[in-house]
Coordinates of C-alpha atoms and ligand atoms in Angstrom, one line a residue:
X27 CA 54.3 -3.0 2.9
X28 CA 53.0 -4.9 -0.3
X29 CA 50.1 -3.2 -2.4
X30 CA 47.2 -5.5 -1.2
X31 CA 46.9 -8.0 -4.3
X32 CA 43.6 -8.0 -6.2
X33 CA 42.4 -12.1 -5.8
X34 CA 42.6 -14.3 -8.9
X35 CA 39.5 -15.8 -10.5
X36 CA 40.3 -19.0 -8.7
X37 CA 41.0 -18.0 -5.5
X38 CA 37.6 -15.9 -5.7
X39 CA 35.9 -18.9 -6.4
X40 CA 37.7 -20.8 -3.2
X41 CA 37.0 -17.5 -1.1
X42 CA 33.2 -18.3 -2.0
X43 CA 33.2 -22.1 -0.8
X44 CA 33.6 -23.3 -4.5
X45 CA 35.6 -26.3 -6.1
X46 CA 37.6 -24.6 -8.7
X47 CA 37.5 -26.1 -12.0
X48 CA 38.7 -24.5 -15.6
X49 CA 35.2 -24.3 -16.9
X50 CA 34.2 -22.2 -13.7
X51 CA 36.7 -19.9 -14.2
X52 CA 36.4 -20.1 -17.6
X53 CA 32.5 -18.9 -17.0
X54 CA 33.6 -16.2 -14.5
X55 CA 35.7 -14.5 -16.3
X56 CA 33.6 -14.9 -19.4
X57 CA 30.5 -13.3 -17.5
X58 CA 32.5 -10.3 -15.9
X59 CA 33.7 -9.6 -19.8
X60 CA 30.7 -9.6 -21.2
X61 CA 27.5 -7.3 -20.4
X62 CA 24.6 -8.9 -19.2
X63 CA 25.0 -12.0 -21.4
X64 CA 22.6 -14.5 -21.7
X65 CA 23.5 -18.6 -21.0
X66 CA 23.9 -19.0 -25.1
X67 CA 26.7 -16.1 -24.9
X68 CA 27.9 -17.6 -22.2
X69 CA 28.5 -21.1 -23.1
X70 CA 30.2 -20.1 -26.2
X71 CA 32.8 -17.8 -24.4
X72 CA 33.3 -20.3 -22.2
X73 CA 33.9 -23.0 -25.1
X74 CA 36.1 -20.5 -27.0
X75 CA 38.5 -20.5 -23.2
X76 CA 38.4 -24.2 -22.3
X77 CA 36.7 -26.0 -24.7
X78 CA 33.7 -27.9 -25.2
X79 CA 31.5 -27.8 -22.1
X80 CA 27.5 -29.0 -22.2
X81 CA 25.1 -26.1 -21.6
X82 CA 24.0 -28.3 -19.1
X83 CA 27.0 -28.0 -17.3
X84 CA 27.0 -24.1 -18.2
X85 CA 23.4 -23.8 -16.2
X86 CA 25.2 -26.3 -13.5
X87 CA 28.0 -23.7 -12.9
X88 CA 25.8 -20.6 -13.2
X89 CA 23.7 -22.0 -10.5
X90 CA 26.6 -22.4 -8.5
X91 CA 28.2 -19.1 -8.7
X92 CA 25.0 -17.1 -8.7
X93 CA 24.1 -19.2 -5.3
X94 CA 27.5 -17.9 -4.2
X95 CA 27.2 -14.5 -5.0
X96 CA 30.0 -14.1 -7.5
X97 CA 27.0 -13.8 -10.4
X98 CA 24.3 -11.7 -10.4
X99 CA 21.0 -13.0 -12.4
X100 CA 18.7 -10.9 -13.7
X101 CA 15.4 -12.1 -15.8
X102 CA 13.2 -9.3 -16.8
X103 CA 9.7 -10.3 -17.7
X104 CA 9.3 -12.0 -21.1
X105 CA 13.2 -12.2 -21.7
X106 CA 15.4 -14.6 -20.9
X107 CA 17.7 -14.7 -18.1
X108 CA 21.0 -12.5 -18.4
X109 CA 23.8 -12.8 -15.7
X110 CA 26.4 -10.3 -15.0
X111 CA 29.3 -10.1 -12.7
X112 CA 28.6 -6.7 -11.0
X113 CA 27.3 -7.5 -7.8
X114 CA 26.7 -6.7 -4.1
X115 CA 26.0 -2.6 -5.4
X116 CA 22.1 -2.9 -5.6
X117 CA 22.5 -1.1 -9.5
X118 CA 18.9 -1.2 -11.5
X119 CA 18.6 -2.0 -14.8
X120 CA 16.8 -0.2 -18.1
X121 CA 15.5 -3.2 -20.6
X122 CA 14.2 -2.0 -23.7
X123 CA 10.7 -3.4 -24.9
X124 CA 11.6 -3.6 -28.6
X125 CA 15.1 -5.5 -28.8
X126 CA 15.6 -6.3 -25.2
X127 CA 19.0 -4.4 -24.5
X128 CA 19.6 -4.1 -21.4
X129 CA 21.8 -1.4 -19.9
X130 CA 23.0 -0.8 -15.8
X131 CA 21.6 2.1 -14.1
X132 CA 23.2 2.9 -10.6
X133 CA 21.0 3.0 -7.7
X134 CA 19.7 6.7 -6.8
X135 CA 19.2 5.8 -3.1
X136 CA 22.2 3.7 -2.4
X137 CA 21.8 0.6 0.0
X138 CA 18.8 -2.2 -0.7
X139 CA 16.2 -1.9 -0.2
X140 CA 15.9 1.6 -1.9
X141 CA 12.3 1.8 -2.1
X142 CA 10.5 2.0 1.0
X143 CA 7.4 -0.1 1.0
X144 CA 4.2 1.4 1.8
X145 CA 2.9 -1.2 3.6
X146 CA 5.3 -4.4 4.3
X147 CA 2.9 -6.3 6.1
X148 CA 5.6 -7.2 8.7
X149 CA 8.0 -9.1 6.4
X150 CA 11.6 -7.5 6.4
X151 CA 12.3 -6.6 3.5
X152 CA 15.8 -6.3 2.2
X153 CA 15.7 -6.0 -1.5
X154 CA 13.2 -3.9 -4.3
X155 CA 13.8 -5.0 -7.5
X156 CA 13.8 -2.2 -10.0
X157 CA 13.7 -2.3 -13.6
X158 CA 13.2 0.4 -16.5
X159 CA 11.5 -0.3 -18.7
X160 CA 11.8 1.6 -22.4
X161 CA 13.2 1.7 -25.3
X162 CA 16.7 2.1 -26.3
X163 CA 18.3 4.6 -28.6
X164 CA 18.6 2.4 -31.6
X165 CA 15.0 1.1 -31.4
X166 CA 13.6 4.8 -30.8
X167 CA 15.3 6.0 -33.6
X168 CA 13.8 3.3 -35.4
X169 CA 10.4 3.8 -35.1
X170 CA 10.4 7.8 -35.0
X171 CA 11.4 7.7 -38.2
Ligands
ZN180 ZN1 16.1 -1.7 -28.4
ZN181 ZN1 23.7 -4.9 -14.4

């Protein structure tokens, strides 16, 4: 018996229905290293694994993998959109107001939806999205003194 091996970056992507390219995995990796980064972050890491790529081609791919379900997006209201490779576990997330950091927070009930609606008015609902919001320990230091 072999320890069950954990799947490359590539073969992820070909488990997911993708065409694996170097940028791809290149922006995979880059997004699962990083914590919550935003497309800017993410086309420079990208550039510093494989080179120039157009941020264009950064959304492109983005699209692609978040369609798949290997990238999580998150966009919390009057921020831009961040993207993290933690998915699939229904975690929350605490923005703060002042500088827009943006931290995970596990989920308290465990399977989506975790909030029960009051009223659903006969959709099924499978997902709540839950976030935060406050301010973080830098920017509350900040302005209590
Ligand atoms: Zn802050
Ligand atoms: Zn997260």
């Amino acid at each position: 018996m072999t320890a069950s091996q954990t799947p490359t970056t590539a073969e992820e992507l070909r488990g997911a229905g993708l065409r694996v390219t170097a940028a791809r995995v290149a922006l995979l990796e880059t997004v699962r290293d990083g914590d919550h980064l935003g497309v800017e972050a993410i086309a420079s890491g990208v550039r510093d694994r494989v080179g120039h790529i157009s941020l264009q081609a950064v959304y492109e791919a983005l699209h692609a993998l978040t369609a798949a379900g290997l990238v999580r997006r998150i966009e919390p209201a009057g921020n831009s959109a961040r993207f993290e490779g933690r998915v699939g576990d229904n975690h929350h997330h605490v923005v703060c107001r002042s500088c827009g950091a943006v931290a995970d927070v596990d989920c308290a009930a465990g399977e989506a939806p975790c909030l029960t609606a009051s009223d659903d008015h006969g959709f099924s609902v499978d997902e709540a999205e839950v976030i935060y919001w406050g301010q973080c320990p830098d920017c509350s230091t900040a302005t209590s003194s």
